Amino acid sequence: MNPGIQLLGDRLENFNNTGSRERNMNRYLERNLLLLAGVYLLAGTLVLYLGLESATSQVLIAGVVVTLAFFLVHFYWRWSGYRGDTFLLPVVAVLSATGLVFLFRLDPAYGLRQFIWLLISLLALVLTTRFLQDFRFLSDYKYIYALAGIIALILPIFFGTEQGGARSWLDFGVFYLQPSEFVKILVVLFLASYLAENRVLLTAGTRSLGGIALPGPQEWIPLVAMWGISLLLLIFQKDLGTALIYFCTFLAMVYVATSRFLYTVFGLGLFVAGATASYYLFDHVRNRVEIWLDPWSFIDTAGYQVTQSLFAIGSGGVLGTGLGQGYPNYIPAVHTDIIFSACCEELGLAGGAAITVLFMVLIYRGLRIALQAKDDFAALAGSGLTALLGLQAFIILAGVTGLLPLTGVTLPFISYGGSSLVANFILLGLLLNISNEAQDSP
């Protein structure tokens, strides 16, 4: 054999071996971080079992099973050679563990349901990373996403049930389904595909108005139509928190695709106009704004939830009252969007800050994945999915602490809710697939 060819073959083999060792080391890091997350979850369930009279052996069983389930996902990825980001799963494991522990602490019935939904979500994560690993084909069906999303948002208007002032739930008897949680992923995929296809025209423009380059109607009308229809349907459902997330995600993705500050200014103008119109059109929006501005005037009525939330956060101090030692059940519907207040009461400022930092790590890793993506569609999808997750966390954390009006969206991976949990694990799987592809070749 030619010595040069032999040398090249040896170098390629060494390169492949080196890459394999690095990937295994990354999976080892994931395993070690998951071990810490498992200890955290088991410690929390043990404290509940020993310290609460209402706690049963279910909480211990749930802690062990969930820990094993996360490790099974890790071992499957390691066995299959999956190269997705090694930090996302451990961070999500800690957030999910926090939610599970606090739901068992607040009401064992909600904890048991969340336990079942968490196992279903982990299965959805594995299926997403297995069957959508080559996600490139997703860019070919953007108008199918648009049609499916519109239908999914229309259904609750005619067949849905109202909860918390929002008519956005479908009752299947055994469980409730919130279609908007899944539509948000379809919206991101649609926007990523459309923006990647029309990025040059949207950035450079085909027309000029007062010296400002603007895209033609054929570029921006389908985009704005999809956004407008989704927003209007959500307004009819009175699910304005989700509408806000949709709008902000849309605006973020357009800016990432075009780097045109003009579009951001125009979008902010639309937001101000829409927010003003909603304030005058919908009583529950006006009530929430008034409660946000002065919750103490409504402390015995509509402002009771917000004021009790603030009391809980304040009473936690720096280190908290201790798991099981607070009074979070004074907060109405504490297991849903406002569970962060319960965490702050019993874990203190330290625990609340830790949860916030974990979400910041998720956002950082998601943006890093988007920057490493190999093409426009993957980069836009990664940035859109990350924006979706980050905006949802920010909006609810800001609402709970009084920075923004409380909008009623769930805190990702922590709040009670099967639709939200499954949708966020699918979102996580898509982000991991983008990361996996970026690691496949130099």
Coordinates of C-alpha atoms in Angstrom, one line a residue:
M1 CA 0.0 0.0 0.0
N2 CA 1.1 3.5 -0.7
P3 CA 2.8 4.9 2.4
G4 CA 0.9 8.3 2.0
I5 CA -2.5 6.6 1.8
Q6 CA -1.6 4.4 4.9
L7 CA -0.6 7.5 6.8
L8 CA -3.8 9.3 5.9
G9 CA -5.8 6.2 7.0
D10 CA -4.0 6.1 10.3
R11 CA -4.7 9.8 10.9
L12 CA -8.4 9.4 10.1
E13 CA -8.6 6.5 12.4
N14 CA -6.9 8.5 15.2
F15 CA -9.3 11.4 14.5
N16 CA -12.3 9.2 14.8
N17 CA -11.0 7.5 18.0
T18 CA -10.3 10.9 19.5
G19 CA -13.8 12.2 18.5
S20 CA -15.4 9.0 20.0
R21 CA -13.4 9.5 23.3
E22 CA -14.5 13.2 23.5
R23 CA -18.1 12.2 22.9
N24 CA -18.0 9.6 25.6
M25 CA -16.4 12.0 28.0
N26 CA -19.2 14.4 27.3
R27 CA -21.7 11.7 28.1
Y28 CA -19.8 10.9 31.3
L29 CA -20.2 14.6 32.2
E30 CA -23.9 14.3 31.6
R31 CA -24.0 11.1 33.7
N32 CA -22.3 12.9 36.6
L33 CA -24.6 15.9 36.5
L34 CA -27.6 13.6 36.3
L35 CA -26.3 11.8 39.4
L36 CA -26.3 15.1 41.3
A37 CA -29.8 15.8 40.0
G38 CA -30.9 12.4 41.2
V39 CA -29.5 12.9 44.6
Y40 CA -31.3 16.3 44.7
L41 CA -34.6 14.7 43.8
L42 CA -34.3 11.7 46.2
A43 CA -33.3 14.0 49.0
G44 CA -36.4 16.2 48.4
T45 CA -38.8 13.2 48.3
L46 CA -37.2 11.7 51.4
V47 CA -37.7 15.0 53.3
L48 CA -41.3 15.1 52.3
Y49 CA -41.8 11.4 53.3
L50 CA -40.3 12.0 56.7
G51 CA -41.6 15.4 57.4
L52 CA -45.2 15.5 56.2
E53 CA -48.0 13.6 57.6
S54 CA -49.9 13.6 54.3
A55 CA -46.9 12.1 52.5
T56 CA -47.1 8.4 51.5
S57 CA -44.7 5.9 49.9
Q58 CA -45.8 7.2 46.5
V59 CA -43.5 10.2 46.8
L60 CA -40.4 7.9 47.4
I61 CA -41.5 5.6 44.5
A62 CA -41.9 8.6 42.2
G63 CA -38.5 10.0 43.1
V64 CA -36.7 6.6 42.4
V65 CA -38.6 6.0 39.1
V66 CA -38.1 9.5 37.7
T67 CA -34.4 9.3 38.6
L68 CA -34.1 5.9 36.8
A69 CA -36.1 7.2 33.8
F70 CA -33.7 10.2 33.3
F71 CA -30.7 7.7 33.5
L72 CA -32.4 5.4 31.0
V73 CA -32.6 8.3 28.5
H74 CA -28.9 9.0 29.2
F75 CA -27.8 5.4 28.6
Y76 CA -29.9 5.2 25.5
W77 CA -28.2 8.2 24.0
R78 CA -24.8 6.9 25.0
W79 CA -25.6 3.5 23.5
S80 CA -26.9 5.1 20.2
G81 CA -24.0 7.5 19.9
Y82 CA -26.3 10.6 20.2
R83 CA -24.2 13.8 20.4
G84 CA -26.8 16.3 21.7
D85 CA -25.8 19.0 24.2
T86 CA -24.8 17.3 27.5
F87 CA -26.0 20.1 29.8
L88 CA -29.6 20.5 28.8
L89 CA -30.9 17.2 30.2
P90 CA -29.3 17.6 33.7
V91 CA -30.6 21.2 34.0
V92 CA -34.1 20.1 32.9
A93 CA -33.9 17.2 35.4
V94 CA -33.3 19.6 38.3
L95 CA -36.1 21.9 37.2
S96 CA -38.5 18.9 36.8
A97 CA -37.4 17.5 40.1
T98 CA -38.1 20.8 41.8
G99 CA -41.6 20.9 40.3
L100 CA -42.3 17.3 41.2
V101 CA -41.2 17.7 44.8
F102 CA -43.2 20.8 45.3
L103 CA -46.4 19.4 43.7
F104 CA -46.2 16.4 46.0
R105 CA -45.7 18.8 48.9
L106 CA -48.7 21.0 47.9
D107 CA -51.1 18.2 47.0
P108 CA -50.1 14.5 46.5
A109 CA -52.8 14.1 43.9
Y110 CA -51.2 16.8 41.7
G111 CA -47.8 15.3 42.3
L112 CA -48.9 11.8 41.2
R113 CA -50.4 13.2 38.0
Q114 CA -47.3 15.2 37.3
F115 CA -45.2 12.1 37.9
I116 CA -47.2 10.2 35.2
W117 CA -46.9 13.2 32.8
L118 CA -43.2 13.4 33.4
L119 CA -42.7 9.8 32.3
I120 CA -44.8 10.5 29.2
S121 CA -42.7 13.6 28.5
L122 CA -39.5 11.7 28.8
L123 CA -40.9 9.1 26.3
A124 CA -41.8 12.0 24.0
L125 CA -38.2 13.3 24.4
V126 CA -36.7 10.0 23.4
L127 CA -39.1 9.6 20.4
T128 CA -38.2 13.2 19.3
T129 CA -34.5 12.5 19.4
R130 CA -35.0 9.2 17.7
F131 CA -37.4 9.9 14.8
L132 CA -36.8 13.6 14.3
Q133 CA -33.1 13.4 14.6
D134 CA -32.7 14.3 10.9
F135 CA -35.0 17.3 11.3
R136 CA -34.1 18.9 8.0
F137 CA -37.2 17.6 6.3
L138 CA -39.3 19.7 8.8
S139 CA -38.5 22.8 6.7
D140 CA -40.5 21.5 3.7
Y141 CA -43.9 21.6 5.4
K142 CA -44.3 25.2 6.6
Y143 CA -47.8 25.7 5.3
I144 CA -49.0 22.4 6.8
Y145 CA -47.8 23.8 10.2
A146 CA -49.7 27.0 9.6
L147 CA -52.9 25.1 8.7
A148 CA -52.5 22.6 11.6
G149 CA -51.8 25.4 14.1
I150 CA -54.9 27.4 13.0
I151 CA -57.2 24.3 13.3
A152 CA -55.7 23.5 16.7
L153 CA -56.4 27.0 17.9
I154 CA -60.0 27.1 16.5
L155 CA -61.1 23.9 18.2
P156 CA -61.1 25.3 21.8
I157 CA -63.3 28.2 20.6
F158 CA -66.1 25.9 19.7
F159 CA -65.4 22.8 21.8
G160 CA -63.2 24.0 24.6
T161 CA -63.7 24.6 28.3
E162 CA -62.8 27.7 30.2
Q163 CA -60.3 27.7 33.0
G164 CA -58.8 30.7 34.7
G165 CA -60.6 33.1 32.3
A166 CA -59.1 31.4 29.2
R167 CA -61.1 29.2 26.8
S168 CA -58.1 27.2 25.6
W169 CA -58.7 23.7 26.9
L170 CA -60.1 20.5 25.3
D171 CA -61.7 18.1 27.7
F172 CA -61.0 14.4 26.8
G173 CA -62.5 13.1 30.0
V174 CA -59.4 11.5 31.4
F175 CA -57.3 14.6 30.9
Y176 CA -57.4 18.1 29.5
L177 CA -55.3 19.2 26.5
Q178 CA -54.2 22.7 25.8
P179 CA -53.5 22.9 22.0
S180 CA -51.7 26.3 22.2
E181 CA -48.8 24.6 24.0
F182 CA -48.1 22.5 21.0
V183 CA -49.0 25.1 18.4
K184 CA -46.2 27.3 19.7
I185 CA -43.7 24.7 18.4
L186 CA -45.5 24.7 15.0
V187 CA -45.3 28.5 14.9
V188 CA -41.5 28.4 15.4
L189 CA -41.0 25.8 12.7
F190 CA -43.2 27.7 10.3
L191 CA -41.3 31.0 11.0
A192 CA -37.9 29.3 10.8
S193 CA -38.7 27.7 7.4
Y194 CA -40.3 30.9 6.0
L195 CA -37.6 33.2 7.2
A196 CA -34.8 30.9 6.0
E197 CA -36.4 30.9 2.6
N198 CA -37.0 34.6 2.4
R199 CA -34.1 35.9 4.5
V200 CA -32.3 37.8 1.8
L201 CA -35.4 39.6 0.5
L202 CA -36.6 40.5 4.0
T203 CA -33.2 41.8 4.9
A204 CA -32.3 43.7 1.7
G205 CA -35.9 44.7 0.6
T206 CA -37.3 45.0 -2.9
R207 CA -38.9 48.4 -2.5
S208 CA -37.8 51.7 -1.1
L209 CA -39.9 54.1 1.0
G210 CA -38.3 57.4 2.0
G211 CA -34.9 55.8 1.4
I212 CA -35.7 52.8 3.6
A213 CA -35.5 49.4 2.0
L214 CA -38.7 47.3 2.5
P215 CA -39.7 43.8 1.4
G216 CA -42.5 43.4 -1.1
P217 CA -46.0 42.1 -0.2
Q218 CA -45.2 38.6 -1.4
E219 CA -42.5 38.4 1.3
W220 CA -44.2 39.8 4.3
I221 CA -48.0 39.2 3.8
P222 CA -47.9 35.4 4.5
L223 CA -45.6 36.0 7.5
V224 CA -47.8 38.7 9.1
A225 CA -51.0 36.7 8.2
M226 CA -49.8 33.7 10.1
W227 CA -48.9 35.8 13.1
G228 CA -52.1 37.8 13.0
I229 CA -54.4 34.8 12.7
S230 CA -52.7 33.1 15.6
L231 CA -52.9 36.2 17.7
L232 CA -56.6 36.9 16.9
L233 CA -57.6 33.3 17.7
L234 CA -55.7 33.5 21.0
I235 CA -57.5 36.8 21.8
F236 CA -60.9 35.1 21.1
Q237 CA -59.8 32.4 23.6
K238 CA -58.8 35.2 26.0
D239 CA -55.4 33.4 26.5
L240 CA -53.4 36.6 26.3
G241 CA -50.4 35.3 28.1
T242 CA -49.8 32.7 25.3
A243 CA -50.5 35.4 22.7
L244 CA -47.8 37.6 24.3
I245 CA -45.3 34.7 24.1
Y246 CA -46.2 34.1 20.4
F247 CA -45.8 37.7 19.5
C248 CA -42.5 38.1 21.3
T249 CA -41.1 34.9 19.7
F250 CA -42.2 36.1 16.3
L251 CA -40.5 39.5 16.8
A252 CA -37.3 37.8 18.1
M253 CA -37.0 35.4 15.2
V254 CA -37.6 38.2 12.6
Y255 CA -34.8 40.2 14.2
V256 CA -32.5 37.2 14.3
A257 CA -33.2 36.5 10.6
T258 CA -32.9 40.1 9.3
S259 CA -31.0 42.2 11.9
R260 CA -33.4 45.0 10.9
F261 CA -34.0 47.3 13.8
L262 CA -36.9 48.8 11.9
Y263 CA -38.9 45.6 12.1
T264 CA -38.3 45.6 15.9
V265 CA -39.6 49.1 16.2
F266 CA -42.6 48.3 14.0
G267 CA -43.3 45.2 16.1
L268 CA -43.1 47.1 19.4
G269 CA -45.6 49.6 17.9
L270 CA -48.0 46.7 17.1
F271 CA -47.5 45.4 20.6
V272 CA -48.4 48.8 22.2
A273 CA -51.5 49.1 20.0
G274 CA -52.6 45.5 20.7
A275 CA -52.0 45.9 24.4
T276 CA -54.0 49.1 24.5
A277 CA -56.9 47.6 22.5
S278 CA -56.9 44.5 24.8
Y279 CA -57.1 46.8 27.9
Y280 CA -60.3 48.4 26.7
L281 CA -61.8 45.4 25.0
F282 CA -61.4 42.7 27.7
D283 CA -62.5 43.1 31.3
H284 CA -60.1 40.4 32.6
V285 CA -57.1 42.1 30.9
R286 CA -58.1 45.5 32.5
N287 CA -58.6 43.8 35.9
R288 CA -55.1 42.2 35.7
V289 CA -53.5 45.5 34.8
E290 CA -55.3 47.3 37.7
I291 CA -54.3 44.6 40.1
W292 CA -50.7 44.8 38.9
L293 CA -50.6 48.5 39.5
D294 CA -52.2 48.3 42.9
P295 CA -52.8 44.8 44.2
W296 CA -53.4 46.0 47.8
S297 CA -56.6 47.7 46.9
F298 CA -58.0 44.3 45.8
I299 CA -56.4 42.2 48.5
D300 CA -59.8 40.6 49.6
T301 CA -61.1 40.1 46.0
A302 CA -59.3 39.8 42.7
G303 CA -55.9 40.7 44.1
Y304 CA -55.9 38.0 46.7
Q305 CA -53.7 35.6 44.7
V306 CA -51.1 38.2 43.8
T307 CA -50.8 39.6 47.3
Q308 CA -50.5 36.2 48.9
S309 CA -47.8 35.4 46.3
L310 CA -45.9 38.5 47.4
F311 CA -46.4 37.6 51.1
A312 CA -45.0 34.1 50.4
I313 CA -41.9 35.4 48.6
G314 CA -41.2 37.9 51.3
S315 CA -41.7 35.5 54.2
G316 CA -39.1 33.1 52.7
G317 CA -36.2 35.4 53.4
V318 CA -32.7 34.4 52.2
L319 CA -32.7 30.6 53.0
G320 CA -36.5 30.0 53.2
T321 CA -38.6 28.4 55.9
G322 CA -37.6 24.9 54.9
L323 CA -39.4 22.3 52.7
G324 CA -42.8 21.6 54.1
Q325 CA -42.6 24.4 56.7
G326 CA -44.3 27.2 54.8
Y327 CA -47.9 28.1 54.1
P328 CA -48.0 28.1 50.3
N329 CA -51.6 26.7 50.1
Y330 CA -52.9 30.1 51.1
I331 CA -52.2 31.1 47.5
P332 CA -55.1 30.1 45.2
A333 CA -54.1 27.7 42.4
V334 CA -50.5 27.7 43.6
H335 CA -49.7 24.5 41.8
T336 CA -50.1 26.1 38.4
D337 CA -48.5 29.4 37.1
I338 CA -47.6 30.7 40.5
I339 CA -45.7 27.8 41.9
F340 CA -42.5 29.9 41.9
S341 CA -43.9 31.7 45.0
A342 CA -44.1 28.4 46.9
C343 CA -40.5 27.6 45.9
C344 CA -39.3 31.0 47.2
E345 CA -41.2 30.7 50.5
E346 CA -39.6 27.4 51.4
L347 CA -36.3 27.6 49.6
G348 CA -35.8 31.4 50.0
L349 CA -34.1 33.9 47.9
A350 CA -31.3 31.3 47.3
G351 CA -33.7 28.8 45.9
G352 CA -35.5 31.3 43.7
A353 CA -32.2 32.6 42.4
A354 CA -31.0 29.1 41.7
I355 CA -34.1 28.4 39.6
T356 CA -33.6 31.6 37.7
V357 CA -30.0 30.8 37.0
L358 CA -31.0 27.3 35.7
F359 CA -33.3 29.0 33.2
M360 CA -30.5 31.3 32.2
V361 CA -28.2 28.3 31.6
L362 CA -30.9 26.8 29.4
I363 CA -31.2 30.0 27.4
Y364 CA -27.4 30.2 27.1
R365 CA -27.0 26.6 25.9
G366 CA -29.9 27.1 23.5
L367 CA -28.4 30.2 21.9
R368 CA -25.0 28.5 21.7
I369 CA -26.7 25.6 19.8
A370 CA -28.3 28.1 17.4
L371 CA -24.9 29.8 16.8
Q372 CA -23.3 26.4 16.0
A373 CA -26.1 25.3 13.6
K374 CA -25.1 24.4 10.1
D375 CA -27.7 26.3 8.1
D376 CA -30.3 29.1 8.3
F377 CA -33.3 26.9 9.1
A378 CA -31.5 25.1 12.0
A379 CA -30.1 28.4 13.4
L380 CA -33.5 30.1 13.2
A381 CA -35.3 27.1 14.7
G382 CA -32.8 26.9 17.5
S383 CA -33.0 30.6 18.3
G384 CA -36.9 30.5 18.1
L385 CA -37.2 27.5 20.4
T386 CA -34.8 29.1 22.9
A387 CA -36.7 32.4 22.7
L388 CA -40.0 30.6 23.3
L389 CA -38.6 28.8 26.4
G390 CA -36.9 31.9 27.8
L391 CA -39.8 34.3 27.2
Q392 CA -42.3 31.9 28.8
A393 CA -40.0 31.7 31.9
F394 CA -39.4 35.4 32.0
I395 CA -43.1 36.4 31.6
I396 CA -44.3 34.2 34.4
L397 CA -41.4 35.0 36.8
A398 CA -41.9 38.7 36.1
G399 CA -45.7 38.3 36.8
V400 CA -45.2 36.4 40.0
T401 CA -42.8 39.0 41.4
G402 CA -44.8 42.0 40.3
L403 CA -42.6 43.2 37.4
L404 CA -45.3 42.5 34.9
P405 CA -49.1 41.8 35.1
L406 CA -49.7 38.1 35.9
T407 CA -50.6 36.4 32.6
G408 CA -51.3 32.8 33.7
V409 CA -48.7 30.9 31.6
T410 CA -46.9 28.0 33.2
L411 CA -43.4 28.0 34.4
P412 CA -41.6 25.5 32.1
F413 CA -40.8 22.1 33.6
I414 CA -42.0 23.1 37.1
S415 CA -45.7 24.1 37.0
Y416 CA -48.4 21.5 37.0
G417 CA -49.7 20.7 33.5
G418 CA -49.4 17.8 31.2
S419 CA -49.7 19.7 27.9
S420 CA -47.0 22.2 28.9
L421 CA -44.7 19.5 30.2
V422 CA -44.9 17.3 27.1
A423 CA -44.6 20.2 24.7
N424 CA -41.5 21.6 26.5
F425 CA -39.8 18.2 26.4
I426 CA -40.5 18.0 22.6
L427 CA -39.0 21.5 22.3
L428 CA -36.0 20.2 24.3
G429 CA -35.7 17.2 21.9
L430 CA -35.7 19.5 18.8
L431 CA -33.0 21.7 20.4
L432 CA -30.9 18.6 21.1
N433 CA -31.3 17.4 17.5
I434 CA -29.9 20.7 16.2
S435 CA -27.0 20.3 18.6
N436 CA -26.5 16.7 17.6
E437 CA -26.3 17.6 13.9
A438 CA -23.8 20.4 14.7
Q439 CA -21.5 17.8 16.3
D440 CA -21.8 15.2 13.5
S441 CA -19.0 16.7 11.5
P442 CA -16.3 19.5 11.8

